[in-house]
PDB file of C-alpha atoms in Angstrom:
ATOM      1  CA  MET A  16     -47.623 -30.915   6.742  1.00  0.00           C
ATOM      2  CA  GLU A  17     -46.929 -32.535   3.379  1.00  0.00           C
ATOM      3  CA  GLU A  18     -43.265 -31.651   2.877  1.00  0.00           C
ATOM      4  CA  PRO A  19     -41.177 -30.467   5.832  1.00  0.00           C
ATOM      5  CA  TRP A  20     -38.614 -28.354   3.994  1.00  0.00           C
ATOM      6  CA  SER A  21     -37.852 -24.684   3.678  1.00  0.00           C
ATOM      7  CA  PRO A  22     -39.966 -22.631   1.233  1.00  0.00           C
ATOM      8  CA  GLY A  23     -38.195 -21.975  -2.043  1.00  0.00           C
ATOM      9  CA  LEU A  24     -35.993 -25.048  -1.788  1.00  0.00           C
ATOM     10  CA  TRP A  25     -37.946 -27.080  -4.361  1.00  0.00           C
ATOM     11  CA  GLU A  26     -39.038 -26.729  -7.970  1.00  0.00           C
ATOM     12  CA  ARG A  27     -41.896 -28.698  -9.501  1.00  0.00           C
ATOM     13  CA  PRO A  28     -41.296 -30.645 -12.713  1.00  0.00           C
ATOM     14  CA  GLY A  29     -43.481 -33.643 -13.539  1.00  0.00           C
ATOM     15  CA  ARG A  30     -43.473 -36.679 -11.285  1.00  0.00           C
ATOM     16  CA  PHE A  31     -41.735 -39.987 -11.797  1.00  0.00           C
ATOM     17  CA  MET A  32     -44.234 -42.690 -12.684  1.00  0.00           C
ATOM     18  CA  ALA A  33     -46.213 -44.098  -9.741  1.00  0.00           C
ATOM     19  CA  ALA A  34     -44.583 -41.607  -7.338  1.00  0.00           C
ATOM     20  CA  GLU A  35     -47.932 -40.498  -5.961  1.00  0.00           C
ATOM     21  CA  ALA A  36     -47.473 -40.976  -2.209  1.00  0.00           C
ATOM     22  CA  GLY A  37     -47.389 -38.111   0.233  1.00  0.00           C
ATOM     23  CA  TYR A  38     -44.238 -37.509   2.226  1.00  0.00           C
ATOM     24  CA  PRO A  39     -45.378 -38.948   5.595  1.00  0.00           C
ATOM     25  CA  GLU A  40     -46.144 -42.441   4.284  1.00  0.00           C
ATOM     26  CA  ALA A  41     -43.298 -42.619   1.734  1.00  0.00           C
ATOM     27  CA  GLN A  42     -40.825 -45.508   1.787  1.00  0.00           C
ATOM     28  CA  TRP A  43     -38.744 -43.776  -0.894  1.00  0.00           C
ATOM     29  CA  VAL A  44     -38.272 -40.051  -1.458  1.00  0.00           C
ATOM     30  CA  LEU A  45     -37.249 -39.227  -5.013  1.00  0.00           C
ATOM     31  CA  ALA A  46     -35.565 -35.880  -5.730  1.00  0.00           C
ATOM     32  CA  GLY A  47     -33.831 -34.200  -8.647  1.00  0.00           C
ATOM     33  CA  ALA A  48     -30.557 -32.282  -8.469  1.00  0.00           C
ATOM     34  CA  PRO A  49     -30.025 -30.599 -11.875  1.00  0.00           C
ATOM     35  CA  LEU A  50     -26.448 -29.527 -11.149  1.00  0.00           C
ATOM     36  CA  GLU A  51     -24.143 -28.726 -14.055  1.00  0.00           C
ATOM     37  CA  LEU A  52     -21.219 -26.568 -12.980  1.00  0.00           C
ATOM     38  CA  THR A  53     -18.055 -28.696 -13.271  1.00  0.00           C
ATOM     39  CA  VAL A  54     -18.619 -30.925 -16.308  1.00  0.00           C
ATOM     40  CA  SER A  55     -15.371 -31.266 -18.214  1.00  0.00           C
ATOM     41  CA  TYR A  56     -16.346 -32.241 -21.765  1.00  0.00           C
ATOM     42  CA  ARG A  57     -19.931 -32.073 -23.022  1.00  0.00           C
ATOM     43  CA  ALA A  58     -22.843 -30.393 -21.252  1.00  0.00           C
ATOM     44  CA  GLY A  59     -26.446 -31.413 -20.727  1.00  0.00           C
ATOM     45  CA  THR A  60     -26.748 -32.979 -17.269  1.00  0.00           C
ATOM     46  CA  ARG A  61     -28.996 -30.191 -15.953  1.00  0.00           C
ATOM     47  CA  TRP A  62     -31.788 -31.680 -18.053  1.00  0.00           C
ATOM     48  CA  GLY A  63     -31.321 -35.169 -16.624  1.00  0.00           C
ATOM     49  CA  PRO A  64     -33.891 -35.209 -13.787  1.00  0.00           C
ATOM     50  CA  ALA A  65     -36.782 -33.801 -15.815  1.00  0.00           C
ATOM     51  CA  ARG A  66     -36.171 -36.013 -18.835  1.00  0.00           C
ATOM     52  CA  ILE A  67     -35.707 -39.167 -16.754  1.00  0.00           C
ATOM     53  CA  ARG A  68     -39.074 -38.508 -15.146  1.00  0.00           C
ATOM     54  CA  GLU A  69     -40.659 -37.930 -18.550  1.00  0.00           C
ATOM     55  CA  ALA A  70     -39.085 -41.098 -19.955  1.00  0.00           C
ATOM     56  CA  SER A  71     -40.395 -43.171 -17.055  1.00  0.00           C
ATOM     57  CA  TYR A  72     -43.857 -43.030 -18.631  1.00  0.00           C
ATOM     58  CA  ALA A  73     -42.561 -45.044 -21.578  1.00  0.00           C
ATOM     59  CA  LEU A  74     -42.107 -47.960 -19.156  1.00  0.00           C
ATOM     60  CA  GLU A  75     -44.464 -50.148 -17.170  1.00  0.00           C
ATOM     61  CA  THR A  76     -44.573 -49.922 -13.395  1.00  0.00           C
ATOM     62  CA  TYR A  77     -44.143 -53.721 -13.192  1.00  0.00           C
ATOM     63  CA  SER A  78     -40.741 -55.450 -13.340  1.00  0.00           C
ATOM     64  CA  PRO A  79     -41.028 -59.013 -14.634  1.00  0.00           C
ATOM     65  CA  HIS A  80     -37.477 -59.781 -13.461  1.00  0.00           C
ATOM     66  CA  LEU A  81     -38.343 -58.907  -9.870  1.00  0.00           C
ATOM     67  CA  ASP A  82     -42.080 -59.687  -9.962  1.00  0.00           C
ATOM     68  CA  ARG A  83     -42.703 -56.397  -8.189  1.00  0.00           C
ATOM     69  CA  ASP A  84     -44.660 -53.297  -9.124  1.00  0.00           C
ATOM     70  CA  LEU A  85     -44.053 -49.644  -8.296  1.00  0.00           C
ATOM     71  CA  GLU A  86     -47.765 -49.368  -7.552  1.00  0.00           C
ATOM     72  CA  GLU A  87     -47.105 -51.534  -4.494  1.00  0.00           C
ATOM     73  CA  LEU A  88     -44.621 -49.020  -3.064  1.00  0.00           C
ATOM     74  CA  ALA A  89     -45.077 -45.651  -1.385  1.00  0.00           C
ATOM     75  CA  ILE A  90     -42.881 -43.272  -3.399  1.00  0.00           C
ATOM     76  CA  HIS A  91     -42.875 -39.517  -2.928  1.00  0.00           C
ATOM     77  CA  ASP A  92     -41.424 -37.324  -5.682  1.00  0.00           C
ATOM     78  CA  ALA A  93     -40.341 -34.154  -3.899  1.00  0.00           C
ATOM     79  CA  GLY A  94     -39.383 -32.380  -7.133  1.00  0.00           C
ATOM     80  CA  ASP A  95     -36.093 -30.768  -8.115  1.00  0.00           C
ATOM     81  CA  ILE A  96     -33.924 -28.989  -5.592  1.00  0.00           C
ATOM     82  CA  ALA A  97     -33.717 -25.323  -6.610  1.00  0.00           C
ATOM     83  CA  LEU A  98     -30.041 -24.562  -7.220  1.00  0.00           C
ATOM     84  CA  PRO A  99     -28.524 -21.064  -7.474  1.00  0.00           C
ATOM     85  CA  LEU A 100     -26.963 -20.572 -10.892  1.00  0.00           C
ATOM     86  CA  GLY A 101     -23.174 -20.430 -10.829  1.00  0.00           C
ATOM     87  CA  ASN A 102     -22.781 -21.016  -7.088  1.00  0.00           C
ATOM     88  CA  LEU A 103     -21.273 -24.450  -6.503  1.00  0.00           C
ATOM     89  CA  GLY A 104     -20.932 -24.199  -2.738  1.00  0.00           C
ATOM     90  CA  GLN A 105     -24.515 -23.098  -2.218  1.00  0.00           C
ATOM     91  CA  SER A 106     -25.760 -25.733  -4.646  1.00  0.00           C
ATOM     92  CA  LEU A 107     -24.069 -28.555  -2.741  1.00  0.00           C
ATOM     93  CA  ALA A 108     -25.289 -27.112   0.559  1.00  0.00           C
ATOM     94  CA  ARG A 109     -28.877 -27.000  -0.704  1.00  0.00           C
ATOM     95  CA  ILE A 110     -28.751 -30.597  -1.927  1.00  0.00           C
ATOM     96  CA  GLU A 111     -27.357 -31.746   1.401  1.00  0.00           C
ATOM     97  CA  ALA A 112     -29.958 -29.795   3.375  1.00  0.00           C
ATOM     98  CA  ALA A 113     -32.815 -31.085   1.240  1.00  0.00           C
ATOM     99  CA  LEU A 114     -31.824 -34.727   1.698  1.00  0.00           C
ATOM    100  CA  ARG A 115     -30.912 -34.642   5.369  1.00  0.00           C
ATOM    101  CA  ARG A 116     -34.553 -34.613   6.504  1.00  0.00           C
ATOM    102  CA  PRO A 117     -35.741 -37.770   4.730  1.00  0.00           C
ATOM    103  CA  TYR A 118     -32.611 -39.617   5.841  1.00  0.00           C
ATOM    104  CA  ALA A 119     -33.192 -38.485   9.415  1.00  0.00           C
ATOM    105  CA  GLY A 120     -36.716 -39.890   9.173  1.00  0.00           C
ATOM    106  CA  GLY A 121     -35.453 -43.318   8.094  1.00  0.00           C
ATOM    107  CA  LYS A 122     -36.677 -42.994   4.518  1.00  0.00           C
ATOM    108  CA  ARG A 123     -34.750 -44.194   1.505  1.00  0.00           C
ATOM    109  CA  VAL A 124     -33.703 -41.563  -1.031  1.00  0.00           C
ATOM    110  CA  LEU A 125     -33.234 -41.817  -4.808  1.00  0.00           C
ATOM    111  CA  LEU A 126     -31.530 -38.763  -6.305  1.00  0.00           C
ATOM    112  CA  LEU A 127     -31.625 -37.998 -10.034  1.00  0.00           C
ATOM    113  CA  GLY A 128     -28.690 -35.935 -11.359  1.00  0.00           C
ATOM    114  CA  GLY A 129     -27.238 -33.776 -12.576  1.00  0.00           C
ATOM    115  CA  GLU A 130     -23.498 -34.166 -12.673  1.00  0.00           C
ATOM    116  CA  HIS A 131     -21.735 -36.657 -10.418  1.00  0.00           C
ATOM    117  CA  LEU A 132     -20.681 -34.079  -7.844  1.00  0.00           C
ATOM    118  CA  VAL A 133     -24.222 -34.269  -6.411  1.00  0.00           C
ATOM    119  CA  THR A 134     -23.168 -37.581  -4.850  1.00  0.00           C
ATOM    120  CA  LEU A 135     -20.869 -35.776  -2.431  1.00  0.00           C
ATOM    121  CA  ALA A 136     -23.760 -33.770  -0.988  1.00  0.00           C
ATOM    122  CA  ALA A 137     -26.000 -36.823  -0.855  1.00  0.00           C
ATOM    123  CA  VAL A 138     -23.401 -38.922   0.966  1.00  0.00           C
ATOM    124  CA  ASN A 139     -22.795 -36.077   3.426  1.00  0.00           C
ATOM    125  CA  ALA A 140     -26.515 -36.006   4.183  1.00  0.00           C
ATOM    126  CA  ALA A 141     -26.723 -39.783   4.594  1.00  0.00           C
ATOM    127  CA  LEU A 142     -23.713 -39.926   6.919  1.00  0.00           C
ATOM    128  CA  ASP A 143     -25.580 -37.906   9.539  1.00  0.00           C
ATOM    129  CA  ARG A 144     -27.982 -40.823   9.904  1.00  0.00           C
ATOM    130  CA  TYR A 145     -25.656 -43.679   8.919  1.00  0.00           C
ATOM    131  CA  PRO A 146     -22.083 -43.012  10.093  1.00  0.00           C
ATOM    132  CA  ASP A 147     -21.007 -46.516   9.024  1.00  0.00           C
ATOM    133  CA  LEU A 148     -22.186 -45.944   5.438  1.00  0.00           C
ATOM    134  CA  VAL A 149     -20.466 -47.853   2.624  1.00  0.00           C
ATOM    135  CA  VAL A 150     -20.542 -46.315  -0.870  1.00  0.00           C
ATOM    136  CA  VAL A 151     -20.856 -48.467  -3.994  1.00  0.00           C
ATOM    137  CA  GLN A 152     -19.890 -46.696  -7.241  1.00  0.00           C
ATOM    138  CA  LEU A 153     -20.767 -48.022 -10.704  1.00  0.00           C
ATOM    139  CA  ASP A 154     -18.884 -45.814 -13.130  1.00  0.00           C
ATOM    140  CA  ALA A 155     -16.635 -45.737 -16.202  1.00  0.00           C
ATOM    141  CA  HIS A 156     -14.253 -43.362 -14.406  1.00  0.00           C
ATOM    142  CA  THR A 157     -12.370 -43.599 -11.148  1.00  0.00           C
ATOM    143  CA  ASP A 158     -13.178 -39.946 -10.236  1.00  0.00           C
ATOM    144  CA  LEU A 159     -10.350 -40.078  -7.677  1.00  0.00           C
ATOM    145  CA  ARG A 160      -8.293 -37.042  -8.667  1.00  0.00           C
ATOM    146  CA  ASP A 161      -7.450 -34.810  -5.743  1.00  0.00           C
ATOM    147  CA  ARG A 162      -7.860 -31.766  -8.002  1.00  0.00           C
ATOM    148  CA  TYR A 163      -9.023 -31.192 -11.540  1.00  0.00           C
ATOM    149  CA  LEU A 164      -7.892 -27.948 -13.217  1.00  0.00           C
ATOM    150  CA  ASP A 165      -6.684 -26.998  -9.723  1.00  0.00           C
ATOM    151  CA  GLU A 166     -10.194 -27.350  -8.277  1.00  0.00           C
ATOM    152  CA  PRO A 167     -10.889 -29.804  -5.425  1.00  0.00           C
ATOM    153  CA  TYR A 168     -14.633 -30.064  -6.157  1.00  0.00           C
ATOM    154  CA  SER A 169     -15.478 -31.476  -9.566  1.00  0.00           C
ATOM    155  CA  HIS A 170     -17.221 -34.425 -11.143  1.00  0.00           C
ATOM    156  CA  ALA A 171     -13.665 -35.694 -11.762  1.00  0.00           C
ATOM    157  CA  THR A 172     -12.784 -35.511  -8.023  1.00  0.00           C
ATOM    158  CA  VAL A 173     -16.093 -36.518  -6.462  1.00  0.00           C
ATOM    159  CA  MET A 174     -15.135 -40.008  -5.330  1.00  0.00           C
ATOM    160  CA  ARG A 175     -11.853 -38.720  -3.856  1.00  0.00           C
ATOM    161  CA  ARG A 176     -13.918 -36.366  -1.706  1.00  0.00           C
ATOM    162  CA  VAL A 177     -16.298 -39.224  -0.844  1.00  0.00           C
ATOM    163  CA  LEU A 178     -13.307 -41.401   0.071  1.00  0.00           C
ATOM    164  CA  ASP A 179     -12.098 -38.581   2.331  1.00  0.00           C
ATOM    165  CA  LEU A 180     -15.460 -38.797   4.111  1.00  0.00           C
ATOM    166  CA  VAL A 181     -15.964 -42.537   4.472  1.00  0.00           C
ATOM    167  CA  GLY A 182     -12.352 -43.739   4.641  1.00  0.00           C
ATOM    168  CA  PRO A 183     -10.446 -46.628   3.004  1.00  0.00           C
ATOM    169  CA  GLY A 184     -12.327 -49.883   2.589  1.00  0.00           C
ATOM    170  CA  ARG A 185     -15.742 -48.212   2.529  1.00  0.00           C
ATOM    171  CA  LEU A 186     -15.754 -47.255  -1.146  1.00  0.00           C
ATOM    172  CA  TRP A 187     -16.449 -50.069  -3.621  1.00  0.00           C
ATOM    173  CA  GLN A 188     -15.731 -49.164  -7.253  1.00  0.00           C
ATOM    174  CA  LEU A 189     -17.295 -51.355  -9.935  1.00  0.00           C
ATOM    175  CA  GLY A 190     -16.616 -50.794 -13.626  1.00  0.00           C
ATOM    176  CA  PRO A 191     -13.980 -48.015 -13.869  1.00  0.00           C
ATOM    177  CA  ARG A 192     -11.958 -48.208 -17.076  1.00  0.00           C
ATOM    178  CA  SER A 193     -10.701 -44.627 -17.363  1.00  0.00           C
ATOM    179  CA  GLY A 194      -8.561 -42.427 -15.132  1.00  0.00           C
ATOM    180  CA  LEU A 195      -5.003 -41.402 -14.313  1.00  0.00           C
ATOM    181  CA  ARG A 196      -2.433 -44.006 -13.300  1.00  0.00           C
ATOM    182  CA  GLU A 197      -2.357 -42.435  -9.849  1.00  0.00           C
ATOM    183  CA  GLU A 198      -6.122 -42.827  -9.527  1.00  0.00           C
ATOM    184  CA  PHE A 199      -5.995 -46.525 -10.348  1.00  0.00           C
ATOM    185  CA  GLN A 200      -3.139 -46.979  -7.870  1.00  0.00           C
ATOM    186  CA  LEU A 201      -5.217 -45.333  -5.151  1.00  0.00           C
ATOM    187  CA  ALA A 202      -8.259 -47.395  -6.110  1.00  0.00           C
ATOM    188  CA  ARG A 203      -6.284 -50.632  -5.767  1.00  0.00           C
ATOM    189  CA  GLU A 204      -4.636 -49.526  -2.533  1.00  0.00           C
ATOM    190  CA  GLN A 205      -7.947 -48.810  -0.857  1.00  0.00           C
ATOM    191  CA  GLY A 206      -8.858 -52.329  -1.790  1.00  0.00           C
ATOM    192  CA  ARG A 207     -12.359 -52.387  -3.229  1.00  0.00           C
ATOM    193  CA  PHE A 208     -11.823 -51.981  -6.974  1.00  0.00           C
ATOM    194  CA  TYR A 209     -13.149 -54.140  -9.835  1.00  0.00           C
ATOM    195  CA  HIS A 210     -13.021 -53.484 -13.580  1.00  0.00           C
ATOM    196  CA  ASP A 211     -15.851 -55.957 -14.131  1.00  0.00           C
ATOM    197  CA  VAL A 212     -19.171 -54.922 -12.559  1.00  0.00           C
ATOM    198  CA  GLU A 213     -20.439 -58.478 -12.121  1.00  0.00           C
ATOM    199  CA  GLU A 214     -17.187 -59.619 -10.520  1.00  0.00           C
ATOM    200  CA  GLY A 215     -17.383 -56.647  -8.182  1.00  0.00           C
ATOM    201  CA  ALA A 216     -21.027 -57.332  -7.340  1.00  0.00           C
ATOM    202  CA  ASP A 217     -20.186 -60.969  -6.563  1.00  0.00           C
ATOM    203  CA  ALA A 218     -17.333 -59.904  -4.274  1.00  0.00           C
ATOM    204  CA  LEU A 219     -19.518 -57.378  -2.465  1.00  0.00           C
ATOM    205  CA  ALA A 220     -22.363 -59.881  -2.172  1.00  0.00           C
ATOM    206  CA  GLY A 221     -19.969 -62.253  -0.435  1.00  0.00           C
ATOM    207  CA  GLN A 222     -19.157 -59.568   2.118  1.00  0.00           C
ATOM    208  CA  LEU A 223     -22.857 -58.899   2.737  1.00  0.00           C
ATOM    209  CA  ALA A 224     -23.147 -62.306   4.355  1.00  0.00           C
ATOM    210  CA  GLY A 225     -20.186 -61.505   6.598  1.00  0.00           C
ATOM    211  CA  PRO A 226     -18.543 -58.270   7.761  1.00  0.00           C
ATOM    212  CA  LEU A 227     -20.929 -56.020   5.798  1.00  0.00           C
ATOM    213  CA  GLN A 228     -24.130 -57.784   6.849  1.00  0.00           C
ATOM    214  CA  GLY A 229     -26.726 -55.142   7.674  1.00  0.00           C
ATOM    215  CA  VAL A 230     -24.349 -52.269   6.898  1.00  0.00           C
ATOM    216  CA  PRO A 231     -26.081 -49.337   5.144  1.00  0.00           C
ATOM    217  CA  LEU A 232     -25.085 -48.879   1.509  1.00  0.00           C
ATOM    218  CA  TYR A 233     -25.241 -45.851  -0.762  1.00  0.00           C
ATOM    219  CA  LEU A 234     -25.384 -46.783  -4.453  1.00  0.00           C
ATOM    220  CA  THR A 235     -24.202 -44.261  -7.046  1.00  0.00           C
ATOM    221  CA  VAL A 236     -24.758 -45.135 -10.713  1.00  0.00           C
ATOM    222  CA  ASP A 237     -23.010 -42.958 -13.275  1.00  0.00           C
ATOM    223  CA  ILE A 238     -24.818 -43.685 -16.529  1.00  0.00           C
ATOM    224  CA  ASP A 239     -21.472 -43.768 -18.329  1.00  0.00           C
ATOM    225  CA  VAL A 240     -20.677 -47.071 -16.615  1.00  0.00           C
ATOM    226  CA  LEU A 241     -22.632 -48.514 -19.530  1.00  0.00           C
ATOM    227  CA  ASP A 242     -21.070 -48.801 -22.948  1.00  0.00           C
ATOM    228  CA  PRO A 243     -21.899 -45.684 -25.023  1.00  0.00           C
ATOM    229  CA  SER A 244     -23.678 -47.902 -27.527  1.00  0.00           C
ATOM    230  CA  VAL A 245     -26.276 -48.379 -24.749  1.00  0.00           C
ATOM    231  CA  ALA A 246     -26.268 -44.891 -23.226  1.00  0.00           C
ATOM    232  CA  PRO A 247     -24.683 -42.288 -25.537  1.00  0.00           C
ATOM    233  CA  GLY A 248     -26.321 -39.325 -23.817  1.00  0.00           C
ATOM    234  CA  THR A 249     -23.611 -38.547 -21.298  1.00  0.00           C
ATOM    235  CA  GLY A 250     -20.869 -35.960 -21.117  1.00  0.00           C
ATOM    236  CA  THR A 251     -17.794 -38.206 -21.018  1.00  0.00           C
ATOM    237  CA  PRO A 252     -18.653 -41.514 -22.727  1.00  0.00           C
ATOM    238  CA  GLU A 253     -16.079 -44.280 -22.423  1.00  0.00           C
ATOM    239  CA  PRO A 254     -16.150 -47.292 -24.783  1.00  0.00           C
ATOM    240  CA  GLY A 255     -15.714 -50.787 -23.418  1.00  0.00           C
ATOM    241  CA  GLY A 256     -18.429 -50.848 -20.782  1.00  0.00           C
ATOM    242  CA  PRO A 257     -21.057 -53.455 -19.909  1.00  0.00           C
ATOM    243  CA  ASP A 258     -24.411 -53.742 -21.632  1.00  0.00           C
ATOM    244  CA  PHE A 259     -27.681 -53.021 -19.851  1.00  0.00           C
ATOM    245  CA  ALA A 260     -28.467 -56.633 -18.960  1.00  0.00           C
ATOM    246  CA  THR A 261     -25.053 -57.040 -17.334  1.00  0.00           C
ATOM    247  CA  LEU A 262     -25.591 -53.971 -15.178  1.00  0.00           C
ATOM    248  CA  LEU A 263     -28.997 -55.242 -14.071  1.00  0.00           C
ATOM    249  CA  ARG A 264     -27.545 -58.635 -13.159  1.00  0.00           C
ATOM    250  CA  ALA A 265     -25.028 -56.872 -10.918  1.00  0.00           C
ATOM    251  CA  LEU A 266     -27.798 -54.913  -9.181  1.00  0.00           C
ATOM    252  CA  TYR A 267     -29.945 -58.022  -8.771  1.00  0.00           C
ATOM    253  CA  ARG A 268     -26.964 -59.888  -7.317  1.00  0.00           C
ATOM    254  CA  LEU A 269     -26.668 -57.286  -4.587  1.00  0.00           C
ATOM    255  CA  ALA A 270     -30.414 -57.348  -3.961  1.00  0.00           C
ATOM    256  CA  ARG A 271     -30.485 -61.141  -3.644  1.00  0.00           C
ATOM    257  CA  ALA A 272     -27.603 -60.924  -1.168  1.00  0.00           C
ATOM    258  CA  GLY A 273     -29.682 -58.656   1.047  1.00  0.00           C
ATOM    259  CA  ALA A 274     -27.940 -55.344   0.355  1.00  0.00           C
ATOM    260  CA  ARG A 275     -29.339 -52.691   2.679  1.00  0.00           C
ATOM    261  CA  VAL A 276     -29.422 -49.774   0.246  1.00  0.00           C
ATOM    262  CA  VAL A 277     -30.541 -46.673   2.146  1.00  0.00           C
ATOM    263  CA  GLY A 278     -29.834 -44.214  -0.664  1.00  0.00           C
ATOM    264  CA  ALA A 279     -28.946 -44.139  -4.329  1.00  0.00           C
ATOM    265  CA  ASP A 280     -28.433 -41.817  -7.251  1.00  0.00           C
ATOM    266  CA  ILE A 281     -28.343 -41.949 -11.041  1.00  0.00           C
ATOM    267  CA  VAL A 282     -26.097 -39.240 -12.463  1.00  0.00           C
ATOM    268  CA  GLU A 283     -24.508 -37.825 -15.633  1.00  0.00           C
ATOM    269  CA  THR A 284     -27.492 -38.385 -17.926  1.00  0.00           C
ATOM    270  CA  ALA A 285     -27.293 -35.607 -20.543  1.00  0.00           C
ATOM    271  CA  PRO A 286     -30.402 -35.865 -22.735  1.00  0.00           C
ATOM    272  CA  PRO A 287     -29.453 -33.193 -25.321  1.00  0.00           C
ATOM    273  CA  LEU A 288     -26.515 -35.412 -26.352  1.00  0.00           C
ATOM    274  CA  ASP A 289     -28.789 -38.306 -27.339  1.00  0.00           C
ATOM    275  CA  PRO A 290     -31.378 -37.356 -29.971  1.00  0.00           C
ATOM    276  CA  SER A 291     -32.754 -40.910 -29.874  1.00  0.00           C
ATOM    277  CA  GLY A 292     -33.877 -40.440 -26.265  1.00  0.00           C
ATOM    278  CA  ARG A 293     -32.749 -43.902 -25.244  1.00  0.00           C
ATOM    279  CA  THR A 294     -30.319 -42.799 -22.533  1.00  0.00           C
ATOM    280  CA  GLU A 295     -33.022 -41.261 -20.351  1.00  0.00           C
ATOM    281  CA  ILE A 296     -35.196 -44.358 -20.827  1.00  0.00           C
ATOM    282  CA  VAL A 297     -32.254 -46.497 -19.729  1.00  0.00           C
ATOM    283  CA  ALA A 298     -31.813 -44.243 -16.676  1.00  0.00           C
ATOM    284  CA  ALA A 299     -35.524 -44.410 -15.881  1.00  0.00           C
ATOM    285  CA  LYS A 300     -35.492 -48.200 -16.003  1.00  0.00           C
ATOM    286  CA  ILE A 301     -32.449 -48.326 -13.729  1.00  0.00           C
ATOM    287  CA  ALA A 302     -34.390 -46.080 -11.338  1.00  0.00           C
ATOM    288  CA  ARG A 303     -37.393 -48.416 -11.461  1.00  0.00           C
ATOM    289  CA  GLU A 304     -35.274 -51.475 -10.761  1.00  0.00           C
ATOM    290  CA  ILE A 305     -33.433 -49.790  -7.865  1.00  0.00           C
ATOM    291  CA  LEU A 306     -36.710 -48.747  -6.259  1.00  0.00           C
ATOM    292  CA  LEU A 307     -38.108 -52.256  -6.564  1.00  0.00           C
ATOM    293  CA  ALA A 308     -34.989 -54.305  -5.828  1.00  0.00           C
ATOM    294  CA  PHE A 309     -33.918 -52.527  -2.663  1.00  0.00           C
ATOM    295  CA  THR A 310     -37.226 -51.926  -0.926  1.00  0.00           C
ATOM    296  CA  GLY A 311     -37.674 -53.298   2.555  1.00  0.00           C
ATOM    297  CA  GLU A 312     -37.478 -52.216   6.141  1.00  0.00           C
ATOM    298  CA  VAL A 313     -34.638 -49.837   6.997  1.00  0.00           C
ATOM    299  CA  ALA A 314     -33.429 -50.448  10.561  1.00  0.00           C
ATOM    300  CA  GLN A 315     -34.147 -47.479  12.791  1.00  0.00           C
TER     301      GLN A 315
END
């Protein structure tokens, strides 16, 4: 059986480049989650997964920085998870259900969003397989509010809900430069917070040779971690972020340190907000580099 999921759970946009493998042999399972129900400023994230896939064909499969090629990997693009319009609870439940199976089979998962709240469902799915999971967030925003507009589930509260799941010390935040005073206080109290993404990557890399050696990591990349001059197509852009090369250096630093990334996502890409189309190309290249940098054997 090619794809062991419930009928009607998946939709079929185009594939990400080189994602031609069947499910059984896949090292990576790529999926889209076009959720857009709690965005707080500008809309457009529902188009992220499809446009990132389309933009991937503007790139080569080979990464000269890593000297690796997507053609050398077994990547299965499962499609987009079919989400019921207007139903947040059911949408999160469907994302979680769709991702639980590949995690249970020891496969790595790359999720394309969609708004950042998809990370909560993805982390929930991963925790079934990896109860000691550590989450690494690259983001312009802390996303640590307990409620936003009196709602506990929002792209502005997503990392607070993730922190509730994984507990203090297991959420690393790299790059936040926007949020409430209370959010920054909480971020500092839980002890894994860095304004500078490279400084944070260096600190985490140091832990990977010690107490976090071999620990499974989930990597969530909000595209707005980048300066809006690099990636303007996002709902809540925040000036003052790193450039693209700086972000890649941070990812490569973790890869060189042996980070065991079992799952990742790229979220908050809103293509209609960027007529130039460069934001989805940036997101597609980040996806390529994640797939190549963090490929290896996942301990069973």
